[in-house]
Each structure stands twice: as structure tokens, then as C-alpha cells.
PDB file of C-alpha atoms in Angstrom:
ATOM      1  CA  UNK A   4     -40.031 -21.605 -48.135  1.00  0.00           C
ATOM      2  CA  UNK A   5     -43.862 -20.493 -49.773  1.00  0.00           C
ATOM      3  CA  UNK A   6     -45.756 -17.947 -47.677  1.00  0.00           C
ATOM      4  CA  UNK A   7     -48.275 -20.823 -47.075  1.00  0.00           C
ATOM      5  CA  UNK A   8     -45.642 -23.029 -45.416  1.00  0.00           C
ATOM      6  CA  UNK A   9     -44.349 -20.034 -43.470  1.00  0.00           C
ATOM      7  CA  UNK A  10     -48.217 -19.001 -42.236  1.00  0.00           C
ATOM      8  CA  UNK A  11     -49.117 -23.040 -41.621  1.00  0.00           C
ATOM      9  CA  UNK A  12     -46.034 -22.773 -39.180  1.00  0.00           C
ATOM     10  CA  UNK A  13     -47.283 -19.740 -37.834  1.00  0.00           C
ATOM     11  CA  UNK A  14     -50.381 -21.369 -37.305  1.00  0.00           C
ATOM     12  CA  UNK A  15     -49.794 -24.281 -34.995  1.00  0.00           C
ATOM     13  CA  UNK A  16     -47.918 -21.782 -32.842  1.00  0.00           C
ATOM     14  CA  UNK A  17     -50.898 -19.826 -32.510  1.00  0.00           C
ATOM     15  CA  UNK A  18     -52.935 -22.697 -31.728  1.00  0.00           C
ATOM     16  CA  UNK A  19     -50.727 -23.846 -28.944  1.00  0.00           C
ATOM     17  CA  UNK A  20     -51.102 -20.322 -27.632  1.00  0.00           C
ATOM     18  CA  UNK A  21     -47.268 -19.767 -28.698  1.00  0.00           C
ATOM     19  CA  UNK A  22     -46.922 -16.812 -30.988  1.00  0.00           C
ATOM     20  CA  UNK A  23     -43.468 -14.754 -30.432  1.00  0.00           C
ATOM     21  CA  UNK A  24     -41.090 -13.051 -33.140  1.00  0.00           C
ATOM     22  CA  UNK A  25     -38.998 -15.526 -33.518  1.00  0.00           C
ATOM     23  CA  UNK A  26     -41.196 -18.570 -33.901  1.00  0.00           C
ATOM     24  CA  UNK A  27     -42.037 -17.330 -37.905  1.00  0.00           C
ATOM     25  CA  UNK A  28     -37.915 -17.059 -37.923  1.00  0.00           C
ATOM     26  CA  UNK A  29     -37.367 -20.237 -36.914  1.00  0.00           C
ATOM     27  CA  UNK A  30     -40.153 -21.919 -39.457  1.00  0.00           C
ATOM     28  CA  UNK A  31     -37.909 -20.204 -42.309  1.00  0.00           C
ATOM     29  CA  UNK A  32     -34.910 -22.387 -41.589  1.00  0.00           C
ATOM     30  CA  UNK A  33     -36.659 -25.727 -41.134  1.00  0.00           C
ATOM     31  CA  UNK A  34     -37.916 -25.331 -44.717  1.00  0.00           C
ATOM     32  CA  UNK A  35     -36.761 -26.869 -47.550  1.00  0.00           C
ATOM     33  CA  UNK A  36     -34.370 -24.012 -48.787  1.00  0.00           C
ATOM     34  CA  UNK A  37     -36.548 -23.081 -51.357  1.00  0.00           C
ATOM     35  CA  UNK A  38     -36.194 -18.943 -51.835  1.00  0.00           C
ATOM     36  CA  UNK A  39     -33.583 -18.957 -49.140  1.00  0.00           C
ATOM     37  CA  UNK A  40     -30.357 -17.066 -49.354  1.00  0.00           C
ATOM     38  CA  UNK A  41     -28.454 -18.182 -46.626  1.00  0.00           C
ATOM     39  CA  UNK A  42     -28.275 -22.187 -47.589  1.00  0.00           C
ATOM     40  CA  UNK A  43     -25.181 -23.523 -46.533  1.00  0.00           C
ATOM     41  CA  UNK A  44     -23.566 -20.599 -44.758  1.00  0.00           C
ATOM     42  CA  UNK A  45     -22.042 -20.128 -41.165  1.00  0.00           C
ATOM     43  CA  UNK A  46     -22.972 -17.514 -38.816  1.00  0.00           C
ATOM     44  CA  UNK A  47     -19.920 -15.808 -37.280  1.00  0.00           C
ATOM     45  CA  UNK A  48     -16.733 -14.777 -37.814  1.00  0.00           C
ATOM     46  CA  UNK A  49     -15.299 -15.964 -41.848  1.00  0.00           C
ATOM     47  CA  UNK A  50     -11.267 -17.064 -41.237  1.00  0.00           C
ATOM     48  CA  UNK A  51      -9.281 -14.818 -43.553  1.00  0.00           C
ATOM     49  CA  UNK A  52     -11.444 -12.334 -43.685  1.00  0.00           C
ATOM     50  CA  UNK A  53      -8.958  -9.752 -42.157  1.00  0.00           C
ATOM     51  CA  UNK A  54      -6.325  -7.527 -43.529  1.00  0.00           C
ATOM     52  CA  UNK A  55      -2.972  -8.213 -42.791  1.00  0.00           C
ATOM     53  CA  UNK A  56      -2.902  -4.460 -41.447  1.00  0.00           C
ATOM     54  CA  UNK A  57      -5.530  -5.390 -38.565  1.00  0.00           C
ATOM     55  CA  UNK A  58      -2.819  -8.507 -38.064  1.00  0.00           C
ATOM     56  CA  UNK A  59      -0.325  -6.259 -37.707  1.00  0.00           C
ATOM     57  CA  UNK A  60      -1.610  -4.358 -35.269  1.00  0.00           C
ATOM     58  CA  UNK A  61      -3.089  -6.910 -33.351  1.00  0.00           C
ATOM     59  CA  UNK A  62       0.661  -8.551 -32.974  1.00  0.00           C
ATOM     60  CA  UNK A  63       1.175  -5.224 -32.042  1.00  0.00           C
ATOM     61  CA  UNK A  64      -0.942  -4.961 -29.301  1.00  0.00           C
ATOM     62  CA  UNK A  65      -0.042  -8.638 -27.871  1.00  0.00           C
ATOM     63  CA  UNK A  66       3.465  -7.703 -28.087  1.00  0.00           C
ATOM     64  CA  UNK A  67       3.026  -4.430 -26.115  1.00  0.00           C
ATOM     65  CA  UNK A  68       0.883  -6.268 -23.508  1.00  0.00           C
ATOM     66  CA  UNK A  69       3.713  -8.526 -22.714  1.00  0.00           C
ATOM     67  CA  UNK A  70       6.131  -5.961 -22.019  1.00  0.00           C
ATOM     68  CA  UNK A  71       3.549  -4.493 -19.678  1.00  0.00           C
ATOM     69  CA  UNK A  72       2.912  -7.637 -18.278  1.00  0.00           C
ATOM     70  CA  UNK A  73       7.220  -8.357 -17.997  1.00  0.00           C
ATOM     71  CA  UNK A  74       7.469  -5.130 -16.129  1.00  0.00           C
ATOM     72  CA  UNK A  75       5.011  -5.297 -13.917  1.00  0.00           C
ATOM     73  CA  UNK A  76       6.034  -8.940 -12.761  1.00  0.00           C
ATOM     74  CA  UNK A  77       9.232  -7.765 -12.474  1.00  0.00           C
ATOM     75  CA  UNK A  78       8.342  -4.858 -10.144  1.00  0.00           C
ATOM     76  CA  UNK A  79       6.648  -7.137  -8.444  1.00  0.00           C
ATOM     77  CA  UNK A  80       9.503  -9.377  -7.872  1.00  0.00           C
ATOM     78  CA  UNK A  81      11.664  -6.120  -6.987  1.00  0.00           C
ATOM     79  CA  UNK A  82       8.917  -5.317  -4.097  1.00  0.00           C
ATOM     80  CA  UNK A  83       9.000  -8.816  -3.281  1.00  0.00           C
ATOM     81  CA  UNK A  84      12.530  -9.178  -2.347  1.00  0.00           C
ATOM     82  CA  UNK A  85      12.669  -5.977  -0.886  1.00  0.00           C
ATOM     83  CA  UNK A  86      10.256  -7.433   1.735  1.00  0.00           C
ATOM     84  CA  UNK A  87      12.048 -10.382   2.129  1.00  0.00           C
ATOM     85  CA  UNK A  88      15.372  -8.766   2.682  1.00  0.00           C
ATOM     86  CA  UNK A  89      13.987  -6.317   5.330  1.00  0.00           C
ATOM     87  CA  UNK A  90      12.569  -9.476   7.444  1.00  0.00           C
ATOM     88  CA  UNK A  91      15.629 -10.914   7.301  1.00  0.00           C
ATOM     89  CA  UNK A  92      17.278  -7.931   9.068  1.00  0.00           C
ATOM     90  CA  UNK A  93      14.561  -7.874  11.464  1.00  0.00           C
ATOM     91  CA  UNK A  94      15.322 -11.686  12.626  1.00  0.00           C
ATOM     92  CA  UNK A  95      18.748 -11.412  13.164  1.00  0.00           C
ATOM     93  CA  UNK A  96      18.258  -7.881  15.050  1.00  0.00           C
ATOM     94  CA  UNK A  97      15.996 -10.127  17.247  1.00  0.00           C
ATOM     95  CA  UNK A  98      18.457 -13.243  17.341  1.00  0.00           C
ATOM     96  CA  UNK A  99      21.307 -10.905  18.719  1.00  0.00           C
ATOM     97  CA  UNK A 100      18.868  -9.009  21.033  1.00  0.00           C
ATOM     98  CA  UNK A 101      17.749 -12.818  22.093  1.00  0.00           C
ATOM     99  CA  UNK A 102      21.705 -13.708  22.402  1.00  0.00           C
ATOM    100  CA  UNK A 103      22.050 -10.564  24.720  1.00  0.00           C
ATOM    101  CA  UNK A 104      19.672 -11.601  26.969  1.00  0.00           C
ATOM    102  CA  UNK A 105      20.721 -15.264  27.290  1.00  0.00           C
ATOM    103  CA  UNK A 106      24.149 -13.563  28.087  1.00  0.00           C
ATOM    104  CA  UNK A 107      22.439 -11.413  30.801  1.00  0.00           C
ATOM    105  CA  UNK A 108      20.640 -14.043  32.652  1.00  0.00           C
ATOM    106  CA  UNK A 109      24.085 -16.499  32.507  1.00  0.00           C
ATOM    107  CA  UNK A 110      25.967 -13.495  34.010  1.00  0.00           C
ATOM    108  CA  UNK A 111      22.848 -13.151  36.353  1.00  0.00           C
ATOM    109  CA  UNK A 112      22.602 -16.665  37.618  1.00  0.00           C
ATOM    110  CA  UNK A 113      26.586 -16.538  37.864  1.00  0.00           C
ATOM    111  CA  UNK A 114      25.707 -13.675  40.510  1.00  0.00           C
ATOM    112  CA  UNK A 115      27.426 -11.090  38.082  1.00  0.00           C
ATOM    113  CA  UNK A 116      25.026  -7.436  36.640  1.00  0.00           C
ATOM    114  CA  UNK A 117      25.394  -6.969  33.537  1.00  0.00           C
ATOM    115  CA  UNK A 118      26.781  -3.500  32.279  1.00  0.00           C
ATOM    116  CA  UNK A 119      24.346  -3.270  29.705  1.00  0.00           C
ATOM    117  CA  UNK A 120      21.186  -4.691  31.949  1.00  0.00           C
ATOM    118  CA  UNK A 121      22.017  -1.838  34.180  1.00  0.00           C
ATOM    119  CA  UNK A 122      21.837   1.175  31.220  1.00  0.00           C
ATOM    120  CA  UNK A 123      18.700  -0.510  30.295  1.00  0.00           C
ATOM    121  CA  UNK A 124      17.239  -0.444  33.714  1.00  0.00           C
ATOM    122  CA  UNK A 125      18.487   2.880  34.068  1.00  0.00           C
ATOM    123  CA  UNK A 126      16.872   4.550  30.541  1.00  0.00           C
ATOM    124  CA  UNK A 127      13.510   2.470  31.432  1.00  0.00           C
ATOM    125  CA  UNK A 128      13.205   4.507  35.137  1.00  0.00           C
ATOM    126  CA  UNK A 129      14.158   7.985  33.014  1.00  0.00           C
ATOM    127  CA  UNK A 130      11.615   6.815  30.085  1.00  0.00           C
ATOM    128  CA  UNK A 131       8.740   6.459  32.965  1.00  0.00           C
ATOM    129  CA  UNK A 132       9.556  10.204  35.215  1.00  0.00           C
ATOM    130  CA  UNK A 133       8.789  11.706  31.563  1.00  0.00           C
ATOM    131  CA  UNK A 134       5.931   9.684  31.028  1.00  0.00           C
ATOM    132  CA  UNK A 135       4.561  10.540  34.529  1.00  0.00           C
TER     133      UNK A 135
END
């Protein structure tokens, strides 16, 4: 583009009261191409520009990140069912302690005491005279 196009452009800006860096930048490109280098090219990254080398590695890397990322979901998983299992054994501790109860009040309303009812009664009454 000629200086005087690129100064004309220049110009209205400063008449609007417009005038930044850029504006004379931007002028350049809306010309007609004349004097310009860049006609016709992309900005950005060019495909097949790289090396297979930097491939290479990249692969690399992507492999080695999903081994990371395997092992840590498998941990996971591990820590999971760990948690899961020891649940587990705390419900059926509490469905047998349940059972034992509903056994205690059936021998209760059958006007029987329990053996075990009376050990408990007897550790709670030890568990308070410390206590106090």
C-alpha cells in the first residue's frame, strides 16, 4: 500500500478523534497488496512444520501420561473398594448386634434374662464407678 494511502487512513482516524497503534496496522491489510509481503499467508501454526523427533517425543509424553493416568485410577479403585468392603463389615456387625437384641427382648417378653443382657448390664454399672 503507498505511504499516501497508509497516511489518508491515518487521517480519518484522527479526524474521528481515533488514533491508536494499531489503526495504521490495520489500514496496511485493507490495501490492495501492493508492497505487501504477507499476501496470501495464514497466521498460526504451518501443519508439517515439525520434526518427527518433536513427534516422537510428544507420543512420548501422551503415552507416559496414560500410564499415570491408569495408575492413579486404579489406586483409586483399590481405595474405593477398600471402603466399600469395610462398610460392609460394619453392617453386618450391626445386623447381628440388631439380631441379639431382638433375641433379648423375645427372651424378655417370654419372662426369661438373658445371659448376655446381664454381662452387659453388669460392665455398663463397672464402666460408670470409673467414670465417677
Amino acid at each position: 500500500m503507498p505511504v499516501e494511502a497508509r497516511l489518508m487512513c491515518a487521517e480519518n482516524r484522527v479526524s474521528a478523534g481515533v488514533v491508536r497503534s494499531y489503526d495504521v496496522r490495520l489500514c496496511r491489510r485493507r490495501g490492495s497488496g501492493e508492497g505487501s509481503k504477507r499476501e496470501g499467508t495464514k497466521r498460526g501454526r504451518k501443519p508439517g512444520r515439525k520434526a518427527k523427533s518433536d513427534m516422537k517425543a510428544k507420543l512420548e509424553r501422551s503415552r507416559q501420561s496414560a500410564r499415570e493416568c491408569r495408575a492413579r485410577k486404579k489406586l483409586r479403585y483399590q481405595y474405593l473398594e477398600e471402603l466399600v468392603a469395610n462398610r460392609e463389615k460394619a453392617v453386618f456387625a450391626l445386623h447381628r448386634e440388631l439380631d441379639q437384641y431382638r433375641q433379648w427382648a423375645k427372651d424378655i417378653d417370654e419372662g426369661k434374662i438373658p445371659e448376655g443382657l446381664l454381662k452387659l448390664i453388669e460392665e455398663e454399672k463397672i464402666k460408670k464407678n470409673e467414670n465417677e
